């Protein structure tokens, strides 16, 4: 998708310099900076600090992280340790483990003289596949938006939470892909963008990327969705997910659950968009999902740009107050109208998922 009219993807390998390039998402929307990752340590750090974030993109970064590890040292023990560090760098999104496991499986039968080439090829394939999946999610979700538009005959208002846009994936996004496809088709859409405290991925990233594609959007405080739904100003919700269980329970950015409850109370369809790499076929009970707890400084401090165009961080809480920063919550399947996947839209249930992914 576009930034300043130029097409970008969120991650790519630079052959000449033998480095992985990323868009530094910590600095957006105020500064557009492309960073280079040249070691597995750089990849782990980029994931931990959220220079790259969003389930599919951290999966793609971890895949390239394995290639960077191999570039440094082909010793199987080093590669194994690097794989562990990448998987542990953020615990909730299943895409990380999925991508690392796929890389390790592929590389386990390759000779050491070919291993770097194969690793780079497989990492690119993981990223290309995600891009294709996200495009298909868009085409499948587009049909839902079209149906609403055919009935309503005026702008379709869509609420989304966090950033499940192209910046969270390789391209297109998950939740935003149907919106981009609808816009390209000429269907009038408007997006209510949840600010998404504490890190403000909605305001900083979703609104930014929608602006760049000229899609009308309005940032709202996280608690505003309920009243908008009661007033009939939300036609549907679409969110992403970091891990969806095979029973259809959806783990996503903190606050998603409350939006689903409000949508349920107001009879508003609540869709979750995801590629199959986000499905966890192993964990059966949502209580067993590892929920990331991040530094409370993400709550107590806030960053912005000052009059000298410098990014500044300031304390906004009483300095003696404690704060707690759980990064994700789980929305039970019963509140999810449907899962929009690369293979079609299905009900949030084991049978629904199994029909699409045997
Ligand atoms: O903490 P983040 O910014 O990595 O969280 C991102 C989300 O919660 C997204 O909704 C999710 O990863 C889906 S991305 C297509």
PDB file of N, CA, C and O in Angstrom, residues 115-173:
ATOM      1  N   UNK A 115      22.087 -23.717   2.897  1.00  0.00           N
ATOM      2  CA  UNK A 115      21.079 -23.392   3.916  1.00  0.00           C
ATOM      3  C   UNK A 115      20.661 -21.910   3.929  1.00  0.00           C
ATOM      4  O   UNK A 115      19.487 -21.590   4.107  1.00  0.00           O
ATOM      5  N   UNK A 116      21.622 -20.984   3.697  1.00  0.00           N
ATOM      6  CA  UNK A 116      21.261 -19.562   3.735  1.00  0.00           C
ATOM      7  C   UNK A 116      20.320 -19.211   2.578  1.00  0.00           C
ATOM      8  O   UNK A 116      19.299 -18.536   2.780  1.00  0.00           O
ATOM      9  N   UNK A 117      20.644 -19.709   1.375  1.00  0.00           N
ATOM     10  CA  UNK A 117      19.778 -19.407   0.213  1.00  0.00           C
ATOM     11  C   UNK A 117      18.366 -19.932   0.441  1.00  0.00           C
ATOM     12  O   UNK A 117      17.379 -19.247   0.163  1.00  0.00           O
ATOM     13  N   UNK A 118      18.306 -21.173   0.952  1.00  0.00           N
ATOM     14  CA  UNK A 118      16.978 -21.770   1.173  1.00  0.00           C
ATOM     15  C   UNK A 118      16.225 -20.993   2.261  1.00  0.00           C
ATOM     16  O   UNK A 118      15.018 -20.743   2.141  1.00  0.00           O
ATOM     17  N   UNK A 119      16.933 -20.585   3.309  1.00  0.00           N
ATOM     18  CA  UNK A 119      16.275 -19.837   4.400  1.00  0.00           C
ATOM     19  C   UNK A 119      15.712 -18.509   3.878  1.00  0.00           C
ATOM     20  O   UNK A 119      14.574 -18.144   4.182  1.00  0.00           O
ATOM     21  N   UNK A 120      16.506 -17.812   3.069  1.00  0.00           N
ATOM     22  CA  UNK A 120      16.028 -16.523   2.541  1.00  0.00           C
ATOM     23  C   UNK A 120      14.823 -16.731   1.620  1.00  0.00           C
ATOM     24  O   UNK A 120      13.866 -15.960   1.645  1.00  0.00           O
ATOM     25  N   UNK A 121      14.881 -17.819   0.830  1.00  0.00           N
ATOM     26  CA  UNK A 121      13.782 -18.105  -0.102  1.00  0.00           C
ATOM     27  C   UNK A 121      12.505 -18.439   0.686  1.00  0.00           C
ATOM     28  O   UNK A 121      11.419 -17.960   0.356  1.00  0.00           O
ATOM     29  N   UNK A 122      12.659 -19.245   1.737  1.00  0.00           N
ATOM     30  CA  UNK A 122      11.483 -19.646   2.517  1.00  0.00           C
ATOM     31  C   UNK A 122      10.882 -18.442   3.266  1.00  0.00           C
ATOM     32  O   UNK A 122       9.666 -18.295   3.346  1.00  0.00           O
ATOM     33  N   UNK A 123      11.758 -17.578   3.801  1.00  0.00           N
ATOM     34  CA  UNK A 123      11.251 -16.388   4.508  1.00  0.00           C
ATOM     35  C   UNK A 123      10.458 -15.515   3.532  1.00  0.00           C
ATOM     36  O   UNK A 123       9.383 -15.007   3.866  1.00  0.00           O
ATOM     37  N   UNK A 124      10.986 -15.371   2.311  1.00  0.00           N
ATOM     38  CA  UNK A 124      10.273 -14.561   1.306  1.00  0.00           C
ATOM     39  C   UNK A 124       8.938 -15.226   0.956  1.00  0.00           C
ATOM     40  O   UNK A 124       7.918 -14.553   0.795  1.00  0.00           O
ATOM     41  N   UNK A 125       8.970 -16.555   0.884  1.00  0.00           N
ATOM     42  CA  UNK A 125       7.735 -17.277   0.541  1.00  0.00           C
ATOM     43  C   UNK A 125       6.669 -17.085   1.630  1.00  0.00           C
ATOM     44  O   UNK A 125       5.488 -16.906   1.322  1.00  0.00           O
ATOM     45  N   UNK A 126       7.102 -17.118   2.893  1.00  0.00           N
ATOM     46  CA  UNK A 126       6.167 -16.882   4.005  1.00  0.00           C
ATOM     47  C   UNK A 126       5.541 -15.491   3.862  1.00  0.00           C
ATOM     48  O   UNK A 126       4.331 -15.307   4.013  1.00  0.00           O
ATOM     49  N   UNK A 127       6.367 -14.516   3.525  1.00  0.00           N
ATOM     50  CA  UNK A 127       5.860 -13.144   3.381  1.00  0.00           C
ATOM     51  C   UNK A 127       4.954 -13.013   2.148  1.00  0.00           C
ATOM     52  O   UNK A 127       3.880 -12.406   2.217  1.00  0.00           O
ATOM     53  N   UNK A 128       5.384 -13.602   1.028  1.00  0.00           N
ATOM     54  CA  UNK A 128       4.555 -13.522  -0.197  1.00  0.00           C
ATOM     55  C   UNK A 128       3.207 -14.203   0.016  1.00  0.00           C
ATOM     56  O   UNK A 128       2.167 -13.731  -0.438  1.00  0.00           O
ATOM     57  N   UNK A 129       3.264 -15.328   0.716  1.00  0.00           N
ATOM     58  CA  UNK A 129       2.022 -16.075   0.977  1.00  0.00           C
ATOM     59  C   UNK A 129       1.076 -15.242   1.852  1.00  0.00           C
ATOM     60  O   UNK A 129      -0.118 -15.164   1.595  1.00  0.00           O
ATOM     61  N   UNK A 130       1.651 -14.575   2.867  1.00  0.00           N
ATOM     62  CA  UNK A 130       0.806 -13.744   3.735  1.00  0.00           C
ATOM     63  C   UNK A 130       0.146 -12.628   2.933  1.00  0.00           C
ATOM     64  O   UNK A 130      -1.036 -12.321   3.122  1.00  0.00           O
ATOM     65  N   UNK A 131       0.916 -12.048   2.013  1.00  0.00           N
ATOM     66  CA  UNK A 131       0.360 -10.971   1.192  1.00  0.00           C
ATOM     67  C   UNK A 131      -0.828 -11.490   0.370  1.00  0.00           C
ATOM     68  O   UNK A 131      -1.885 -10.857   0.296  1.00  0.00           O
ATOM     69  N   UNK A 132      -0.649 -12.656  -0.215  1.00  0.00           N
ATOM     70  CA  UNK A 132      -1.712 -13.250  -1.044  1.00  0.00           C
ATOM     71  C   UNK A 132      -2.939 -13.571  -0.162  1.00  0.00           C
ATOM     72  O   UNK A 132      -4.078 -13.299  -0.536  1.00  0.00           O
ATOM     73  N   UNK A 133      -2.664 -14.160   1.018  1.00  0.00           N
ATOM     74  CA  UNK A 133      -3.768 -14.505   1.935  1.00  0.00           C
ATOM     75  C   UNK A 133      -4.548 -13.246   2.333  1.00  0.00           C
ATOM     76  O   UNK A 133      -5.777 -13.253   2.366  1.00  0.00           O
ATOM     77  N   UNK A 134      -3.798 -12.177   2.643  1.00  0.00           N
ATOM     78  CA  UNK A 134      -4.474 -10.943   3.065  1.00  0.00           C
ATOM     79  C   UNK A 134      -5.297 -10.357   1.913  1.00  0.00           C
ATOM     80  O   UNK A 134      -6.382  -9.817   2.123  1.00  0.00           O
ATOM     81  N   UNK A 135      -4.793 -10.499   0.678  1.00  0.00           N
ATOM     82  CA  UNK A 135      -5.564 -10.019  -0.474  1.00  0.00           C
ATOM     83  C   UNK A 135      -6.871 -10.817  -0.578  1.00  0.00           C
ATOM     84  O   UNK A 135      -7.953 -10.257  -0.763  1.00  0.00           O
ATOM     85  N   UNK A 136      -6.776 -12.130  -0.399  1.00  0.00           N
ATOM     86  CA  UNK A 136      -7.988 -12.966  -0.466  1.00  0.00           C
ATOM     87  C   UNK A 136      -8.960 -12.666   0.674  1.00  0.00           C
ATOM     88  O   UNK A 136     -10.170 -12.683   0.479  1.00  0.00           O
ATOM     89  N   UNK A 137      -8.408 -12.398   1.864  1.00  0.00           N
ATOM     90  CA  UNK A 137      -9.270 -11.998   3.000  1.00  0.00           C
ATOM     91  C   UNK A 137     -10.076 -10.771   2.581  1.00  0.00           C
ATOM     92  O   UNK A 137     -11.271 -10.657   2.840  1.00  0.00           O
ATOM     93  N   UNK A 138      -9.403  -9.861   1.890  1.00  0.00           N
ATOM     94  CA  UNK A 138     -10.068  -8.647   1.422  1.00  0.00           C
ATOM     95  C   UNK A 138     -11.197  -8.944   0.454  1.00  0.00           C
ATOM     96  O   UNK A 138     -12.292  -8.387   0.566  1.00  0.00           O
ATOM     97  N   UNK A 139     -10.935  -9.853  -0.483  1.00  0.00           N
ATOM     98  CA  UNK A 139     -11.965 -10.177  -1.485  1.00  0.00           C
ATOM     99  C   UNK A 139     -13.145 -10.881  -0.822  1.00  0.00           C
ATOM    100  O   UNK A 139     -14.306 -10.636  -1.161  1.00  0.00           O
ATOM    101  N   UNK A 140     -12.853 -11.739   0.167  1.00  0.00           N
ATOM    102  CA  UNK A 140     -13.933 -12.438   0.863  1.00  0.00           C
ATOM    103  C   UNK A 140     -14.738 -11.484   1.754  1.00  0.00           C
ATOM    104  O   UNK A 140     -15.968 -11.569   1.828  1.00  0.00           O
ATOM    105  N   UNK A 141     -14.036 -10.573   2.421  1.00  0.00           N
ATOM    106  CA  UNK A 141     -14.723  -9.614   3.294  1.00  0.00           C
ATOM    107  C   UNK A 141     -15.478  -8.560   2.502  1.00  0.00           C
ATOM    108  O   UNK A 141     -16.494  -8.024   2.970  1.00  0.00           O
ATOM    109  N   UNK A 142     -14.988  -8.277   1.300  1.00  0.00           N
ATOM    110  CA  UNK A 142     -15.644  -7.288   0.433  1.00  0.00           C
ATOM    111  C   UNK A 142     -17.121  -7.649   0.217  1.00  0.00           C
ATOM    112  O   UNK A 142     -17.995  -6.777   0.230  1.00  0.00           O
ATOM    113  N   UNK A 143     -17.387  -8.952   0.064  1.00  0.00           N
ATOM    114  CA  UNK A 143     -18.779  -9.379  -0.193  1.00  0.00           C
ATOM    115  C   UNK A 143     -19.708  -8.950   0.956  1.00  0.00           C
ATOM    116  O   UNK A 143     -20.850  -8.577   0.735  1.00  0.00           O
ATOM    117  N   UNK A 144     -19.195  -9.003   2.189  1.00  0.00           N
ATOM    118  CA  UNK A 144     -20.016  -8.614   3.351  1.00  0.00           C
ATOM    119  C   UNK A 144     -20.306  -7.107   3.295  1.00  0.00           C
ATOM    120  O   UNK A 144     -21.435  -6.669   3.517  1.00  0.00           O
ATOM    121  N   UNK A 145     -19.269  -6.338   2.984  1.00  0.00           N
ATOM    122  CA  UNK A 145     -19.461  -4.875   2.909  1.00  0.00           C
ATOM    123  C   UNK A 145     -20.440  -4.543   1.774  1.00  0.00           C
ATOM    124  O   UNK A 145     -21.333  -3.705   1.917  1.00  0.00           O
ATOM    125  N   UNK A 146     -20.295  -5.261   0.643  1.00  0.00           N
ATOM    126  CA  UNK A 146     -21.199  -5.024  -0.502  1.00  0.00           C
ATOM    127  C   UNK A 146     -22.655  -5.282  -0.117  1.00  0.00           C
ATOM    128  O   UNK A 146     -23.542  -4.508  -0.480  1.00  0.00           O
ATOM    129  N   UNK A 147     -22.871  -6.381   0.622  1.00  0.00           N
ATOM    130  CA  UNK A 147     -24.250  -6.706   1.043  1.00  0.00           C
ATOM    131  C   UNK A 147     -24.839  -5.585   1.887  1.00  0.00           C
ATOM    132  O   UNK A 147     -25.995  -5.192   1.709  1.00  0.00           O
ATOM    133  N   UNK A 148     -24.031  -5.072   2.823  1.00  0.00           N
ATOM    134  CA  UNK A 148     -24.522  -3.983   3.681  1.00  0.00           C
ATOM    135  C   UNK A 148     -24.829  -2.753   2.816  1.00  0.00           C
ATOM    136  O   UNK A 148     -25.879  -2.111   2.957  1.00  0.00           O
ATOM    137  N   UNK A 149     -23.926  -2.460   1.887  1.00  0.00           N
ATOM    138  CA  UNK A 149     -24.106  -1.280   1.038  1.00  0.00           C
ATOM    139  C   UNK A 149     -25.350  -1.429   0.144  1.00  0.00           C
ATOM    140  O   UNK A 149     -26.128  -0.476  -0.030  1.00  0.00           O
ATOM    141  N   UNK A 150     -25.577  -2.640  -0.380  1.00  0.00           N
ATOM    142  CA  UNK A 150     -26.746  -2.863  -1.248  1.00  0.00           C
ATOM    143  C   UNK A 150     -28.046  -2.582  -0.501  1.00  0.00           C
ATOM    144  O   UNK A 150     -29.002  -2.063  -1.065  1.00  0.00           O
ATOM    145  N   UNK A 151     -28.060  -2.910   0.801  1.00  0.00           N
ATOM    146  CA  UNK A 151     -29.271  -2.657   1.595  1.00  0.00           C
ATOM    147  C   UNK A 151     -29.363  -1.189   1.986  1.00  0.00           C
ATOM    148  O   UNK A 151     -30.415  -0.575   1.929  1.00  0.00           O
ATOM    149  N   UNK A 152     -28.223  -0.628   2.397  1.00  0.00           N
ATOM    150  CA  UNK A 152     -28.222   0.701   3.009  1.00  0.00           C
ATOM    151  C   UNK A 152     -28.193   1.846   1.985  1.00  0.00           C
ATOM    152  O   UNK A 152     -28.742   2.914   2.225  1.00  0.00           O
ATOM    153  N   UNK A 153     -27.504   1.591   0.884  1.00  0.00           N
ATOM    154  CA  UNK A 153     -27.361   2.572  -0.219  1.00  0.00           C
ATOM    155  C   UNK A 153     -26.693   3.873   0.207  1.00  0.00           C
ATOM    156  O   UNK A 153     -26.869   4.919  -0.418  1.00  0.00           O
ATOM    157  N   UNK A 154     -25.971   3.828   1.321  1.00  0.00           N
ATOM    158  CA  UNK A 154     -25.166   5.000   1.703  1.00  0.00           C
ATOM    159  C   UNK A 154     -23.922   4.503   2.426  1.00  0.00           C
ATOM    160  O   UNK A 154     -23.767   3.301   2.652  1.00  0.00           O
ATOM    161  N   UNK A 155     -23.061   5.421   2.792  1.00  0.00           N
ATOM    162  CA  UNK A 155     -21.744   5.084   3.363  1.00  0.00           C
ATOM    163  C   UNK A 155     -21.820   3.983   4.425  1.00  0.00           C
ATOM    164  O   UNK A 155     -22.633   4.042   5.348  1.00  0.00           O
ATOM    165  N   UNK A 156     -20.944   2.991   4.267  1.00  0.00           N
ATOM    166  CA  UNK A 156     -20.872   1.905   5.256  1.00  0.00           C
ATOM    167  C   UNK A 156     -19.866   2.312   6.335  1.00  0.00           C
ATOM    168  O   UNK A 156     -18.701   2.597   6.041  1.00  0.00           O
ATOM    169  N   UNK A 157     -20.347   2.368   7.584  1.00  0.00           N
ATOM    170  CA  UNK A 157     -19.492   2.753   8.713  1.00  0.00           C
ATOM    171  C   UNK A 157     -18.944   1.511   9.399  1.00  0.00           C
ATOM    172  O   UNK A 157     -19.710   0.678   9.903  1.00  0.00           O
ATOM    173  N   UNK A 158     -17.631   1.411   9.411  1.00  0.00           N
ATOM    174  CA  UNK A 158     -16.982   0.208   9.945  1.00  0.00           C
ATOM    175  C   UNK A 158     -16.110   0.599  11.135  1.00  0.00           C
ATOM    176  O   UNK A 158     -15.304   1.533  11.030  1.00  0.00           O
ATOM    177  N   UNK A 159     -16.275  -0.126  12.244  1.00  0.00           N
ATOM    178  CA  UNK A 159     -15.417   0.156  13.405  1.00  0.00           C
ATOM    179  C   UNK A 159     -14.303  -0.876  13.478  1.00  0.00           C
ATOM    180  O   UNK A 159     -14.537  -2.076  13.291  1.00  0.00           O
ATOM    181  N   UNK A 160     -13.074  -0.407  13.720  1.00  0.00           N
ATOM    182  CA  UNK A 160     -11.964  -1.347  13.900  1.00  0.00           C
ATOM    183  C   UNK A 160     -11.149  -0.978  15.133  1.00  0.00           C
ATOM    184  O   UNK A 160     -11.191   0.162  15.600  1.00  0.00           O
ATOM    185  N   UNK A 161     -10.438  -1.961  15.647  1.00  0.00           N
ATOM    186  CA  UNK A 161      -9.670  -1.777  16.885  1.00  0.00           C
ATOM    187  C   UNK A 161      -8.198  -2.070  16.608  1.00  0.00           C
ATOM    188  O   UNK A 161      -7.880  -2.983  15.843  1.00  0.00           O
ATOM    189  N   UNK A 162      -7.321  -1.328  17.238  1.00  0.00           N
ATOM    190  CA  UNK A 162      -5.876  -1.510  17.091  1.00  0.00           C
ATOM    191  C   UNK A 162      -5.460  -1.272  15.633  1.00  0.00           C
ATOM    192  O   UNK A 162      -6.140  -0.550  14.895  1.00  0.00           O
ATOM    193  N   UNK A 163      -4.362  -1.875  15.211  1.00  0.00           N
ATOM    194  CA  UNK A 163      -3.988  -1.817  13.798  1.00  0.00           C
ATOM    195  C   UNK A 163      -3.863  -3.229  13.272  1.00  0.00           C
ATOM    196  O   UNK A 163      -2.924  -3.956  13.603  1.00  0.00           O
ATOM    197  N   UNK A 164      -4.882  -3.618  12.507  1.00  0.00           N
ATOM    198  CA  UNK A 164      -4.817  -4.879  11.757  1.00  0.00           C
ATOM    199  C   UNK A 164      -4.812  -4.483  10.287  1.00  0.00           C
ATOM    200  O   UNK A 164      -5.466  -5.076   9.445  1.00  0.00           O
ATOM    201  N   UNK A 165      -4.046  -3.450  10.013  1.00  0.00           N
ATOM    202  CA  UNK A 165      -3.925  -2.902   8.662  1.00  0.00           C
ATOM    203  C   UNK A 165      -2.704  -3.464   7.966  1.00  0.00           C
ATOM    204  O   UNK A 165      -2.064  -4.386   8.469  1.00  0.00           O
ATOM    205  N   UNK A 166      -2.344  -2.839   6.838  1.00  0.00           N
ATOM    206  CA  UNK A 166      -1.221  -3.416   6.079  1.00  0.00           C
ATOM    207  C   UNK A 166       0.074  -3.326   6.854  1.00  0.00           C
ATOM    208  O   UNK A 166       0.964  -4.158   6.693  1.00  0.00           O
ATOM    209  N   UNK A 167       0.165  -2.330   7.761  1.00  0.00           N
ATOM    210  CA  UNK A 167       1.393  -2.214   8.559  1.00  0.00           C
ATOM    211  C   UNK A 167       1.566  -3.386   9.530  1.00  0.00           C
ATOM    212  O   UNK A 167       2.670  -3.649   9.989  1.00  0.00           O
ATOM    213  N   UNK A 168       0.474  -4.076   9.844  1.00  0.00           N
ATOM    214  CA  UNK A 168       0.553  -5.224  10.760  1.00  0.00           C
ATOM    215  C   UNK A 168       0.818  -6.526  10.017  1.00  0.00           C
ATOM    216  O   UNK A 168       0.986  -7.582  10.639  1.00  0.00           O
ATOM    217  N   UNK A 169       0.826  -6.436   8.688  1.00  0.00           N
ATOM    218  CA  UNK A 169       1.019  -7.642   7.869  1.00  0.00           C
ATOM    219  C   UNK A 169       2.168  -7.339   6.887  1.00  0.00           C
ATOM    220  O   UNK A 169       3.021  -6.516   7.191  1.00  0.00           O
ATOM    221  N   UNK A 170       2.166  -7.989   5.756  1.00  0.00           N
ATOM    222  CA  UNK A 170       3.183  -7.639   4.751  1.00  0.00           C
ATOM    223  C   UNK A 170       2.597  -6.597   3.808  1.00  0.00           C
ATOM    224  O   UNK A 170       3.275  -5.669   3.372  1.00  0.00           O
ATOM    225  N   UNK A 171       1.304  -6.762   3.522  1.00  0.00           N
ATOM    226  CA  UNK A 171       0.578  -5.829   2.667  1.00  0.00           C
ATOM    227  C   UNK A 171      -0.930  -6.064   2.871  1.00  0.00           C
ATOM    228  O   UNK A 171      -1.313  -7.116   3.375  1.00  0.00           O
ATOM    229  N   UNK A 172      -1.769  -5.130   2.514  1.00  0.00           N
ATOM    230  CA  UNK A 172      -3.222  -5.215   2.575  1.00  0.00           C
ATOM    231  C   UNK A 172      -3.814  -5.150   3.985  1.00  0.00           C
ATOM    232  O   UNK A 172      -4.818  -4.533   4.218  1.00  0.00           O
ATOM    233  N   UNK A 173      -3.209  -5.904   4.941  1.00  0.00           N
ATOM    234  CA  UNK A 173      -3.813  -6.026   6.273  1.00  0.00           C
ATOM    235  C   UNK A 173      -4.820  -7.143   6.318  1.00  0.00           C
ATOM    236  O   UNK A 173      -5.109  -7.785   5.297  1.00  0.00           O
TER     237      UNK A 173
END
